[in-house]
CSV table of C-alpha atoms and ligand atoms in Angstrom, one decimal:
chain,number,residue,atom,x,y,z
D,1,PRO,CA,69.2,-37.9,-24.7
D,2,LEU,CA,66.4,-36.1,-22.8
D,3,THR,CA,63.2,-34.4,-23.7
D,4,LEU,CA,62.6,-31.1,-21.8
D,5,PHE,CA,59.1,-29.7,-21.2
D,6,TRP,CA,58.9,-25.9,-20.7
D,7,PHE,CA,56.1,-24.8,-18.5
D,8,ARG,CA,54.8,-21.2,-18.9
D,9,ARG,CA,51.1,-20.4,-18.5
D,10,ASP,CA,50.1,-24.1,-18.2
D,11,LEU,CA,51.1,-24.8,-14.6
D,12,ARG,CA,49.7,-28.3,-14.2
D,13,LEU,CA,50.6,-31.9,-14.9
D,14,HIS,CA,47.0,-33.0,-15.5
D,15,ASP,CA,45.6,-32.7,-19.1
D,16,ASN,CA,48.4,-30.7,-20.4
D,17,ALA,CA,48.8,-31.0,-24.2
D,18,GLY,CA,52.5,-30.1,-24.5
D,19,LEU,CA,53.5,-32.2,-21.5
D,20,TYR,CA,51.6,-35.2,-23.0
D,21,HIS,CA,53.5,-35.0,-26.2
D,22,ALA,CA,56.8,-34.6,-24.3
D,23,LEU,CA,56.0,-37.7,-22.2
D,24,LYS,CA,55.3,-39.7,-25.4
D,25,SER,CA,58.6,-38.6,-27.1
D,26,GLY,CA,60.4,-41.8,-26.2
D,27,HIS,CA,63.0,-40.0,-24.1
D,28,PRO,CA,63.1,-39.4,-20.3
D,29,VAL,CA,61.4,-36.1,-19.6
D,30,LEU,CA,62.7,-33.3,-17.4
D,31,PRO,CA,60.4,-30.3,-17.0
D,32,VAL,CA,61.6,-26.7,-16.6
D,33,PHE,CA,60.2,-23.4,-15.5
D,34,ILE,CA,61.9,-20.0,-16.0
D,35,PHE,CA,61.2,-17.0,-13.8
D,36,ASP,CA,61.8,-14.6,-16.8
D,37,THR,CA,63.7,-11.5,-15.8
D,38,GLU,CA,62.6,-9.8,-19.1
D,39,ILE,CA,59.1,-9.8,-17.5
D,40,LEU,CA,59.9,-9.6,-13.8
D,41,ASP,CA,62.2,-6.6,-14.2
D,42,LYS,CA,59.3,-4.6,-15.6
D,43,LEU,CA,57.1,-5.1,-12.5
D,44,GLU,CA,57.4,-2.2,-10.2
D,45,ASP,CA,55.4,-3.7,-7.4
D,46,LYS,CA,57.6,-6.1,-5.5
D,47,LYS,CA,54.6,-7.5,-3.7
D,48,ASP,CA,53.0,-8.4,-7.1
D,49,ARG,CA,50.7,-11.3,-6.1
D,50,ARG,CA,50.9,-12.9,-9.6
D,51,ILE,CA,54.5,-13.8,-8.9
D,52,GLU,CA,53.4,-15.3,-5.6
D,53,PHE,CA,50.7,-17.2,-7.3
D,54,ILE,CA,53.2,-18.6,-9.8
D,55,HIS,CA,55.6,-19.4,-7.1
D,56,LEU,CA,53.0,-21.4,-5.2
D,57,ALA,CA,52.0,-23.3,-8.3
D,58,ILE,CA,55.6,-24.1,-9.0
D,59,HIS,CA,56.1,-25.5,-5.5
D,60,LYS,CA,53.0,-27.6,-6.0
D,61,LEU,CA,54.4,-29.0,-9.3
D,62,GLN,CA,57.7,-29.6,-7.6
D,63,THR,CA,56.0,-31.6,-4.8
D,64,GLN,CA,54.1,-33.7,-7.4
D,65,LEU,CA,57.2,-34.4,-9.4
D,66,THR,CA,59.2,-35.3,-6.4
D,67,GLN,CA,56.5,-37.8,-5.5
D,68,LEU,CA,57.0,-39.3,-8.9
D,69,GLY,CA,60.8,-39.6,-8.3
D,70,SER,CA,61.5,-36.7,-10.7
D,71,THR,CA,62.0,-33.0,-10.4
D,72,LEU,CA,61.4,-29.6,-11.9
D,73,ILE,CA,64.3,-27.4,-13.0
D,74,VAL,CA,63.5,-23.8,-11.9
D,75,LYS,CA,65.7,-21.1,-13.3
D,76,TYR,CA,65.7,-17.3,-12.9
D,77,GLY,CA,67.1,-15.3,-15.8
D,78,LYS,CA,66.6,-14.4,-19.5
D,79,PRO,CA,65.1,-17.3,-21.4
D,80,SER,CA,67.8,-17.0,-24.1
D,81,GLU,CA,70.6,-17.3,-21.6
D,82,VAL,CA,68.8,-20.1,-19.6
D,83,TRP,CA,68.3,-22.2,-22.7
D,84,GLN,CA,72.0,-21.7,-23.6
D,85,GLN,CA,73.0,-23.1,-20.2
D,86,LEU,CA,70.5,-25.9,-20.3
D,87,SER,CA,71.7,-26.9,-23.8
D,88,ASP,CA,75.3,-26.9,-22.5
D,89,GLU,CA,74.4,-28.9,-19.4
D,90,TYR,CA,72.1,-31.6,-20.9
D,91,TYR,CA,72.0,-33.6,-24.0
D,92,ILE,CA,68.5,-32.5,-25.3
D,93,ALA,CA,66.8,-34.3,-28.1
D,94,GLU,CA,63.5,-32.5,-28.0
D,95,VAL,CA,61.9,-29.5,-26.3
D,96,HIS,CA,58.1,-29.3,-26.0
D,97,THR,CA,56.0,-26.3,-24.9
D,98,ASN,CA,52.5,-24.8,-25.3
D,99,HIS,CA,51.5,-21.9,-27.6
D,100,ASP,CA,51.4,-18.4,-26.2
D,101,TYR,CA,50.0,-15.9,-28.6
D,102,GLU,CA,51.2,-12.6,-27.0
D,103,PRO,CA,53.7,-10.6,-29.0
D,104,TYR,CA,56.5,-10.9,-26.5
D,105,ALA,CA,56.0,-14.7,-26.2
D,106,LEU,CA,55.9,-15.2,-30.0
D,107,ALA,CA,59.2,-13.3,-30.5
D,108,ARG,CA,60.8,-15.2,-27.6
D,109,ASP,CA,59.7,-18.6,-28.8
D,110,LYS,CA,61.0,-17.8,-32.3
D,111,THR,CA,64.4,-17.0,-31.0
D,112,ILE,CA,64.6,-20.0,-28.7
D,113,GLY,CA,63.3,-22.3,-31.3
D,114,GLU,CA,65.9,-21.2,-33.8
D,115,PHE,CA,68.7,-21.4,-31.2
D,116,LEU,CA,67.6,-25.0,-30.2
D,117,ASN,CA,67.3,-26.1,-33.8
D,118,ALA,CA,70.8,-24.8,-34.6
D,119,ARG,CA,72.0,-27.0,-31.8
D,120,GLY,CA,70.2,-30.0,-33.3
D,121,THR,CA,67.4,-30.0,-30.8
D,122,ALA,CA,63.8,-30.2,-32.1
D,123,PHE,CA,61.4,-27.6,-30.7
D,124,TYR,CA,57.7,-28.5,-30.7
D,125,THR,CA,54.8,-26.2,-29.7
D,126,HIS,CA,51.3,-27.3,-29.0
D,127,LYS,CA,47.8,-25.8,-28.5
D,128,ASP,CA,46.7,-26.0,-24.9
D,129,GLN,CA,45.3,-22.8,-23.4
D,130,CYS,CA,42.2,-22.5,-25.6
D,131,ILE,CA,39.8,-24.8,-27.5
D,132,PHE,CA,40.3,-23.1,-30.9
D,133,GLU,CA,43.3,-21.0,-31.8
D,134,LYS,CA,44.6,-19.0,-34.7
D,135,SER,CA,42.6,-19.8,-37.9
D,136,GLU,CA,40.7,-22.8,-36.6
D,137,ILE,CA,37.4,-20.9,-36.6
D,138,LEU,CA,37.0,-18.8,-39.8
D,139,SER,CA,34.0,-17.5,-41.7
D,140,GLY,CA,32.7,-19.2,-44.9
D,141,ALA,CA,34.8,-16.7,-46.8
D,142,GLY,CA,37.9,-17.9,-45.0
D,143,THR,CA,38.4,-14.7,-43.0
D,144,PRO,CA,38.6,-14.2,-39.3
D,145,TYR,CA,35.4,-13.3,-37.5
D,146,THR,CA,35.4,-9.8,-36.0
D,147,VAL,CA,31.9,-10.1,-34.4
D,148,PHE,CA,31.3,-12.4,-31.5
D,149,THR,CA,27.9,-13.9,-32.2
D,150,PRO,CA,28.7,-15.5,-35.6
D,151,TYR,CA,32.1,-16.6,-34.2
D,152,SER,CA,30.4,-18.3,-31.3
D,153,ARG,CA,27.9,-20.0,-33.6
D,154,LYS,CA,30.7,-21.4,-35.7
D,155,TRP,CA,32.6,-22.4,-32.6
D,156,LYS,CA,29.7,-24.4,-31.3
D,157,GLU,CA,29.1,-26.0,-34.7
D,158,THR,CA,32.8,-27.0,-34.9
D,159,VAL,CA,33.4,-28.2,-31.4
D,160,ASN,CA,33.2,-32.0,-30.7
D,161,ASP,CA,34.8,-34.6,-28.4
D,162,PHE,CA,38.0,-34.5,-30.2
D,163,TYR,CA,38.6,-30.8,-29.2
D,164,LEU,CA,37.4,-31.3,-25.7
D,165,ARG,CA,39.0,-34.5,-24.6
D,166,SER,CA,41.7,-34.5,-21.9
D,167,TYR,CA,45.2,-35.5,-22.7
D,168,PRO,CA,45.9,-38.5,-20.4
D,169,THR,CA,49.3,-37.4,-19.1
D,170,GLU,CA,48.9,-39.6,-16.1
D,171,THR,CA,49.3,-42.8,-18.3
D,172,TYR,CA,52.8,-41.7,-19.2
D,173,PHE,CA,54.2,-40.4,-15.9
D,174,GLU,CA,56.7,-43.2,-15.9
D,175,ALA,CA,58.6,-41.2,-18.6
D,176,PHE,CA,59.7,-38.5,-16.1
D,177,LEU,CA,63.4,-38.7,-15.6
D,178,LYS,CA,64.2,-40.3,-12.2
D,179,THR,CA,66.5,-37.8,-10.4
D,180,GLN,CA,67.1,-35.9,-7.1
D,181,PRO,CA,64.9,-32.9,-6.3
D,182,LEU,CA,66.3,-29.5,-7.3
D,183,GLU,CA,65.8,-26.3,-5.4
D,184,ILE,CA,63.4,-23.5,-6.2
D,185,PRO,CA,64.7,-19.9,-5.9
D,186,SER,CA,62.9,-18.1,-3.1
D,187,LEU,CA,60.7,-15.1,-3.9
D,188,GLU,CA,63.0,-12.9,-1.9
D,189,SER,CA,66.0,-14.0,-3.9
D,190,MET,CA,64.2,-12.7,-7.0
D,191,GLY,CA,63.4,-9.4,-5.3
D,192,PHE,CA,59.7,-10.2,-4.5
D,193,GLU,CA,57.8,-10.6,-1.3
D,194,ALA,CA,54.7,-12.7,-0.5
D,195,VAL,CA,51.6,-10.9,0.8
D,196,GLY,CA,49.9,-14.1,2.1
D,197,GLN,CA,46.4,-13.1,1.1
D,198,PRO,CA,44.4,-16.2,-0.1
D,199,PHE,CA,43.8,-16.7,-3.9
D,200,PRO,CA,40.4,-17.8,-5.4
D,201,GLY,CA,39.9,-21.5,-5.2
D,202,LYS,CA,39.8,-23.7,-8.4
D,203,GLU,CA,36.9,-25.9,-7.7
D,204,VAL,CA,34.1,-25.6,-10.2
D,205,ARG,CA,30.9,-25.6,-8.2
D,206,LYS,CA,28.1,-27.2,-10.2
D,207,GLU,CA,25.4,-25.1,-8.5
D,208,LEU,CA,27.3,-21.9,-9.3
D,209,ILE,CA,27.6,-22.7,-13.0
D,210,GLU,CA,23.9,-23.8,-13.2
D,211,ASN,CA,22.7,-20.5,-11.8
D,212,TYR,CA,25.3,-18.4,-13.7
D,213,LYS,CA,22.9,-16.8,-16.1
D,214,GLU,CA,20.7,-15.3,-13.3
D,215,ARG,CA,23.5,-14.4,-11.0
D,216,ARG,CA,26.5,-13.3,-13.0
D,217,ASP,CA,25.7,-9.6,-13.2
D,218,ILE,CA,25.3,-9.0,-9.5
D,219,PRO,CA,28.6,-7.9,-8.0
D,220,SER,CA,27.5,-8.3,-4.4
D,221,ILE,CA,27.2,-12.1,-4.6
D,222,PRO,CA,29.6,-14.8,-5.7
D,223,GLY,CA,27.7,-15.4,-8.9
D,224,THR,CA,30.7,-15.9,-11.2
D,225,SER,CA,33.4,-18.6,-11.1
D,226,ARG,CA,36.5,-16.6,-10.1
D,227,LEU,CA,38.4,-19.0,-12.2
D,228,SER,CA,40.1,-16.3,-14.3
D,229,VAL,CA,43.5,-16.4,-12.5
D,230,HIS,CA,43.6,-20.2,-12.9
D,231,LEU,CA,42.8,-20.0,-16.6
D,232,ARG,CA,45.4,-17.3,-16.9
D,233,PHE,CA,48.2,-19.4,-15.4
D,234,GLY,CA,46.8,-22.8,-16.6
D,235,THR,CA,46.3,-24.2,-13.1
D,236,ILE,CA,43.1,-25.6,-14.5
D,237,SER,CA,42.4,-27.2,-17.9
D,238,ILE,CA,40.2,-25.2,-20.4
D,239,ARG,CA,39.1,-28.5,-21.9
D,240,GLU,CA,37.7,-29.9,-18.7
D,241,LEU,CA,36.0,-26.6,-17.9
D,242,ALA,CA,34.5,-26.3,-21.4
D,243,ARG,CA,33.1,-29.8,-21.1
D,244,LYS,CA,31.4,-28.9,-17.8
D,245,ALA,CA,30.1,-25.7,-19.3
D,246,GLN,CA,28.7,-27.6,-22.3
D,247,THR,CA,26.6,-29.8,-20.0
D,248,LEU,CA,25.7,-27.3,-17.3
D,249,ASN,CA,25.1,-23.8,-18.7
D,250,GLU,CA,25.3,-22.2,-22.2
D,251,THR,CA,25.8,-18.7,-20.9
D,252,PHE,CA,28.9,-19.8,-19.0
D,253,LEU,CA,30.1,-21.6,-22.1
D,254,ASN,CA,29.7,-18.3,-24.0
D,255,GLU,CA,32.1,-16.6,-21.6
D,256,LEU,CA,34.7,-19.2,-22.3
D,257,ILE,CA,34.1,-18.6,-26.0
D,258,TRP,CA,34.7,-14.9,-25.5
D,259,ARG,CA,38.1,-15.9,-24.2
D,260,ASP,CA,39.0,-17.8,-27.4
D,261,PHE,CA,37.4,-15.0,-29.5
D,262,TYR,CA,39.7,-12.4,-28.1
D,263,MET,CA,42.8,-14.6,-28.4
D,264,GLN,CA,42.1,-15.1,-32.1
D,265,ILE,CA,41.5,-11.3,-32.5
D,266,LEU,CA,45.0,-10.7,-31.0
D,267,TRP,CA,46.4,-13.3,-33.4
D,268,HIS,CA,44.8,-12.0,-36.5
D,269,PHE,CA,45.0,-8.3,-35.7
D,270,PRO,CA,48.2,-7.9,-33.8
D,271,HIS,CA,48.0,-4.1,-34.0
D,272,VAL,CA,45.5,-4.2,-31.0
D,273,GLY,CA,48.4,-5.5,-28.9
D,274,GLN,CA,50.6,-2.6,-30.0
D,275,GLY,CA,48.5,0.2,-28.6
D,276,LYS,CA,46.3,0.7,-31.7
D,277,ALA,CA,42.5,0.8,-31.9
D,278,PHE,CA,40.9,-2.1,-33.6
D,279,ARG,CA,39.0,0.4,-35.7
D,280,PRO,CA,41.6,2.9,-36.8
D,281,GLU,CA,39.2,5.9,-36.9
D,282,TYR,CA,39.0,5.8,-33.1
D,283,ASP,CA,42.6,6.8,-32.9
D,284,LYS,CA,41.5,10.2,-34.0
D,285,ILE,CA,39.7,10.9,-30.7
D,286,GLU,CA,41.2,13.8,-28.8
D,287,TRP,CA,41.6,12.3,-25.4
D,288,ARG,CA,41.9,14.5,-22.3
D,289,HIS,CA,45.3,13.8,-20.7
D,290,ASP,CA,44.1,14.7,-17.3
D,291,GLU,CA,46.5,13.1,-14.8
D,292,ALA,CA,44.7,14.3,-11.7
D,293,GLN,CA,41.3,12.8,-12.8
D,294,PHE,CA,43.0,9.6,-13.9
D,295,GLN,CA,44.6,9.4,-10.4
D,296,ALA,CA,41.2,9.9,-8.8
D,297,TRP,CA,39.8,7.1,-11.0
D,298,CYS,CA,42.7,4.8,-10.1
D,299,GLU,CA,42.2,5.4,-6.4
D,300,GLY,CA,38.4,5.2,-6.3
D,301,ARG,CA,37.7,8.9,-5.6
D,302,THR,CA,35.5,9.9,-8.5
D,303,GLY,CA,32.4,10.6,-6.4
D,304,TYR,CA,30.5,7.9,-8.4
D,305,PRO,CA,30.0,5.1,-5.9
D,306,ILE,CA,29.9,2.2,-8.3
D,307,VAL,CA,33.1,3.3,-10.0
D,308,ASP,CA,34.9,3.9,-6.8
D,309,ALA,CA,33.8,0.6,-5.3
D,310,GLY,CA,35.1,-1.3,-8.4
D,311,MET,CA,38.5,0.5,-8.3
D,312,ARG,CA,38.8,-0.1,-4.6
D,313,GLU,CA,38.0,-3.8,-5.1
D,314,LEU,CA,40.6,-4.0,-7.7
D,315,ASN,CA,43.3,-2.2,-5.6
D,316,ALA,CA,42.5,-4.4,-2.6
D,317,THR,CA,42.1,-7.8,-4.2
D,318,GLY,CA,43.4,-7.8,-7.8
D,319,PHE,CA,40.0,-8.8,-8.9
D,320,MET,CA,36.9,-6.8,-10.1
D,321,HIS,CA,33.5,-8.1,-11.1
D,322,ASN,CA,32.9,-8.1,-14.8
D,323,ARG,CA,29.8,-5.9,-14.7
D,324,VAL,CA,31.8,-3.3,-12.7
D,325,ARG,CA,34.9,-3.6,-15.1
D,326,MET,CA,32.5,-2.5,-17.8
D,327,VAL,CA,31.2,0.4,-15.8
D,328,VAL,CA,34.6,1.7,-14.7
D,329,ALA,CA,36.1,1.3,-18.2
D,330,SER,CA,33.2,3.2,-19.7
D,331,PHE,CA,33.4,5.9,-17.1
D,332,LEU,CA,37.1,6.5,-17.7
D,333,THR,CA,36.9,6.6,-21.5
D,334,LYS,CA,33.5,8.3,-22.0
D,335,HIS,CA,32.8,10.4,-18.9
D,336,LEU,CA,36.4,11.5,-18.3
D,337,LEU,CA,37.5,11.1,-22.0
D,338,ILE,CA,40.7,9.6,-20.9
D,339,ASP,CA,42.5,7.3,-23.3
D,340,TRP,CA,41.5,3.7,-22.9
D,341,ARG,CA,45.2,2.7,-23.1
D,342,TRP,CA,45.8,4.4,-19.7
D,343,GLY,CA,43.0,2.3,-18.2
D,344,GLU,CA,44.3,-0.8,-20.0
D,345,ALA,CA,47.8,-0.3,-18.5
D,346,TYR,CA,46.4,0.2,-15.0
D,347,PHE,CA,44.4,-3.0,-15.2
D,348,ALA,CA,47.4,-4.8,-16.6
D,349,GLN,CA,49.3,-3.8,-13.5
D,350,LYS,CA,46.6,-4.7,-11.0
D,351,LEU,CA,44.6,-7.6,-12.3
D,352,LEU,CA,45.6,-11.1,-11.0
D,353,ASP,CA,43.9,-12.5,-14.2
D,354,PHE,CA,45.5,-9.9,-16.5
D,355,ASP,CA,45.6,-11.3,-20.0
D,356,LEU,CA,46.6,-9.1,-22.9
D,357,SER,CA,43.9,-10.4,-25.3
D,358,ALA,CA,40.9,-10.3,-22.9
D,359,ASN,CA,42.0,-7.0,-21.2
D,360,ASN,CA,42.5,-5.3,-24.6
D,361,GLY,CA,39.2,-6.7,-25.8
D,362,GLY,CA,37.4,-5.4,-22.8
D,363,TRP,CA,38.9,-1.9,-23.0
D,364,GLN,CA,38.4,-1.5,-26.7
D,365,TRP,CA,34.8,-2.7,-26.2
D,366,ALA,CA,34.2,-0.1,-23.5
D,367,SER,CA,35.8,2.8,-25.5
D,368,GLY,CA,33.9,1.8,-28.6
D,369,SER,CA,36.9,1.1,-30.7
D,370,GLY,CA,36.9,-2.7,-30.6
D,371,THR,CA,35.1,-5.6,-32.1
D,372,ASP,CA,31.4,-5.8,-31.2
D,373,ALA,CA,31.5,-2.4,-29.7
D,374,ALA,CA,28.2,-0.8,-28.9
D,375,PRO,CA,27.6,2.3,-30.9
D,376,TYR,CA,29.7,5.2,-29.5
D,377,PHE,CA,26.6,7.2,-28.5
D,378,ARG,CA,25.6,4.4,-26.0
D,379,ILE,CA,27.1,5.7,-22.8
D,380,PHE,CA,26.6,3.8,-19.5
D,381,ASN,CA,24.9,5.7,-16.8
D,382,PRO,CA,26.6,4.8,-13.5
D,383,THR,CA,23.4,5.6,-11.6
D,384,SER,CA,21.1,3.4,-13.6
D,385,GLN,CA,23.8,0.6,-13.6
D,386,THR,CA,23.7,0.9,-9.8
D,387,GLN,CA,19.9,0.7,-9.7
D,388,LYS,CA,19.9,-2.3,-11.9
D,389,PHE,CA,22.8,-4.3,-10.5
D,390,ASP,CA,23.3,-3.1,-6.9
D,391,PRO,CA,20.0,-1.5,-5.9
D,392,GLN,CA,20.5,-2.1,-2.1
D,393,LEU,CA,24.1,-0.7,-2.4
D,394,VAL,CA,25.4,-4.0,-0.9
D,395,TYR,CA,28.5,-4.1,-3.1
D,396,ILE,CA,29.1,-0.4,-2.9
D,397,LYS,CA,28.9,-0.2,0.9
D,398,LYS,CA,31.4,-3.1,1.1
D,399,TRP,CA,34.1,-1.1,-0.7
D,400,VAL,CA,32.9,2.5,-0.1
D,401,PRO,CA,31.5,2.4,3.5
D,402,GLU,CA,31.5,6.2,3.7
D,403,VAL,CA,29.2,6.6,0.7
D,404,SER,CA,26.4,8.3,2.5
D,405,SER,CA,28.5,10.5,4.8
D,406,PHE,CA,29.9,14.0,4.4
D,407,GLY,CA,33.4,12.6,3.8
D,408,TYR,CA,32.5,11.2,0.4
D,409,PRO,CA,33.6,13.3,-2.6
D,410,GLN,CA,31.3,15.2,-4.9
D,411,PRO,CA,31.1,13.7,-8.5
D,412,ILE,CA,34.2,14.6,-10.4
D,413,VAL,CA,32.1,15.4,-13.4
D,414,ASP,CA,28.4,16.0,-14.0
D,415,HIS,CA,26.8,13.1,-15.8
D,416,ALA,CA,24.8,15.1,-18.3
D,417,PHE,CA,27.7,17.4,-19.1
D,418,ALA,CA,30.1,14.5,-19.5
D,419,ARG,CA,27.7,12.7,-21.9
D,420,GLU,CA,27.3,15.8,-24.1
D,421,ARG,CA,31.1,16.3,-24.2
D,422,CYS,CA,31.7,12.7,-25.1
D,423,LEU,CA,29.3,12.8,-27.9
D,424,LYS,CA,30.9,15.9,-29.3
D,425,VAL,CA,34.4,14.6,-29.2
D,426,TYR,CA,33.5,11.2,-30.6
D,427,GLN,CA,31.5,12.8,-33.4
D,428,LYS,CA,34.3,15.1,-34.3
D,429,ALA,CA,36.8,12.2,-34.6
D,430,LEU,CA,34.4,9.7,-36.3
D,431,LYS,CA,32.3,11.9,-38.5
D,432,GLY,CA,34.5,15.0,-38.8
D,433,LEU,CA,31.6,17.0,-37.4
Y,501,FAD,P1,33.3,-15.9,-15.1
Y,501,FAD,O1,32.1,-15.0,-15.3
Y,501,FAD,O2,33.1,-17.0,-14.2
Y,501,FAD,O3,33.7,-16.4,-16.5
Y,501,FAD,C1,34.5,-17.6,-16.7
Y,501,FAD,C2,35.7,-17.3,-17.5
Y,501,FAD,O4,35.4,-16.9,-18.8
Y,501,FAD,C3,36.6,-16.2,-16.9
Y,501,FAD,O5,37.4,-16.7,-15.9
Y,501,FAD,C4,37.4,-15.8,-18.2
Y,501,FAD,O6,38.5,-16.7,-18.4
Y,501,FAD,C5,36.4,-16.0,-19.3
Y,501,FAD,N1,35.7,-14.7,-19.6
Y,501,FAD,C6,34.6,-14.2,-19.0
Y,501,FAD,N2,34.3,-13.1,-19.6
Y,501,FAD,C7,35.2,-12.8,-20.5
Y,501,FAD,C8,35.4,-11.8,-21.5
Y,501,FAD,N3,34.6,-10.7,-21.6
Y,501,FAD,N4,36.5,-11.8,-22.3
Y,501,FAD,C9,37.4,-12.9,-22.2
Y,501,FAD,N5,37.2,-13.9,-21.3
Y,501,FAD,C10,36.2,-13.9,-20.5
Y,501,FAD,N6,39.4,-11.2,-18.3
Y,501,FAD,C11,40.6,-11.7,-18.1
Y,501,FAD,O7,40.7,-13.0,-18.0
Y,501,FAD,N7,41.7,-11.0,-18.1
Y,501,FAD,C12,41.7,-9.6,-18.2
Y,501,FAD,O8,42.8,-9.0,-18.2
Y,501,FAD,C13,40.4,-9.0,-18.4
Y,501,FAD,N8,40.3,-7.6,-18.5
Y,501,FAD,C14,39.1,-7.1,-18.7
Y,501,FAD,C15,39.0,-5.7,-18.8
Y,501,FAD,C16,37.8,-5.1,-19.0
Y,501,FAD,C17,37.7,-3.6,-19.2
Y,501,FAD,C18,36.6,-5.9,-19.1
Y,501,FAD,C19,35.3,-5.2,-19.3
Y,501,FAD,C20,36.7,-7.2,-19.0
Y,501,FAD,C21,37.9,-7.9,-18.8
Y,501,FAD,N9,38.0,-9.3,-18.6
Y,501,FAD,C22,39.3,-9.8,-18.4
Y,501,FAD,C23,36.9,-10.2,-18.8
Y,501,FAD,C24,36.1,-10.5,-17.5
Y,501,FAD,O9,35.8,-9.4,-16.8
Y,501,FAD,C25,36.8,-11.5,-16.6
Y,501,FAD,O10,37.3,-12.6,-17.3
Y,501,FAD,C26,35.9,-12.0,-15.5
Y,501,FAD,O11,35.4,-10.9,-14.7
Y,501,FAD,C27,36.7,-12.9,-14.6
Y,501,FAD,O12,35.9,-13.4,-13.5
Y,501,FAD,P2,35.4,-14.8,-13.4
Y,501,FAD,O13,36.5,-15.8,-13.5
Y,501,FAD,O14,34.5,-14.9,-12.2
Y,501,FAD,O15,34.5,-14.9,-14.7
């Protein structure tokens, strides 16, 4: 009998919790990855670089496994059908995989687990993508935290070497089944195309982390780690990164804690992942369903340079600096009074690092409906944000070179007018005024 390890958003051999447990199962281990058509079929952009990123990571895993005399099974299809085939083809004693907290993944894993159990195969799942999950960090009263600062305090009190140590997978590599290499389906055969643009690297520069606090809010410089896509797909280990953060920079560690925080919010309050406001009263806001203005925002044509620069950076690279994400999200929801769910969906399509919990958390924070949200009457002023964080317009000119010429559009809405309108609409919904 064999043990199968199912890779999903944990695309590495090193320090991988589920893989470690699979390798220790006592059976030869064969890893598997599924290009899931339930997900791929919904992607309209056939040049979606996330698929390219995954495909590259899969090739790398295949090379490493081939060097170990083993292989990776790579399938393309619906997970339920693929598992049926695998279970017909191999005698599988155990399947191991890592937790995924998104609603689709939870439902999928429940179905697959039940199917495998019915066939006499044990299905084990493990925590790997965060330091603390589910109910590991609760308040004294045993309830989930809904505000970041007390959550992070408890997180720091609870964390210790046990939670941060690496899983020594390398020690058990002998357990991989010795077999001939199998083929990986090409991107083209799955209907996708490579763009060939480089992805952010995954080295963690000590100097960058040490200076993070002072540099992280300036979008014109590489002051943040750009590790988000690697954390998204698990090409780096959160435990290793958190250990570095602990010794190098507390502000950086806090950002990693935000990631855990939003994951547990999605876990405890699944309505946020189903298009509902974290605070239900915010669902009474009368959003303006203005398609033309939404399109102008998407394309970076609002006449507000910092907003347009951010959207153009996103469209061109799949990345946007965090400070600018906050500005563009606030602008869409408060200045244009367009439903945060529209912005959330657009980011979900475009961000290389798209993650349901962090994206939803960020959007609900910006619209005021989320945990920790600033009071609704605090409305970012794009001009003062520019003065503070891009005073020389270095970032803006990179993405909006025509900013000081006649060709640049007039502001889509007047700031003072938009502010007043927003206050009125929010007050009506929240206070019945
Ligand atoms: P760094 O500043 O170097 O931070 C290190 C890591 O910490 C990040 O890679 C990320 O994993 C984590 N992190 C940092 N800030 C946050 C945060 N506020 N919430 C959760 N995790 C955080 N982040 C995503 O990973 N996916 C998303 O889909 C996403 N959507 C967002 C939408 C909006 C409207 C906003 C305001 C923020 C969003 N963020 C999202 C959070 C943040 O902007 C990105 O994580 C960050 O910009 C990634 O760049 P970096 O790797 O250089 O981050």
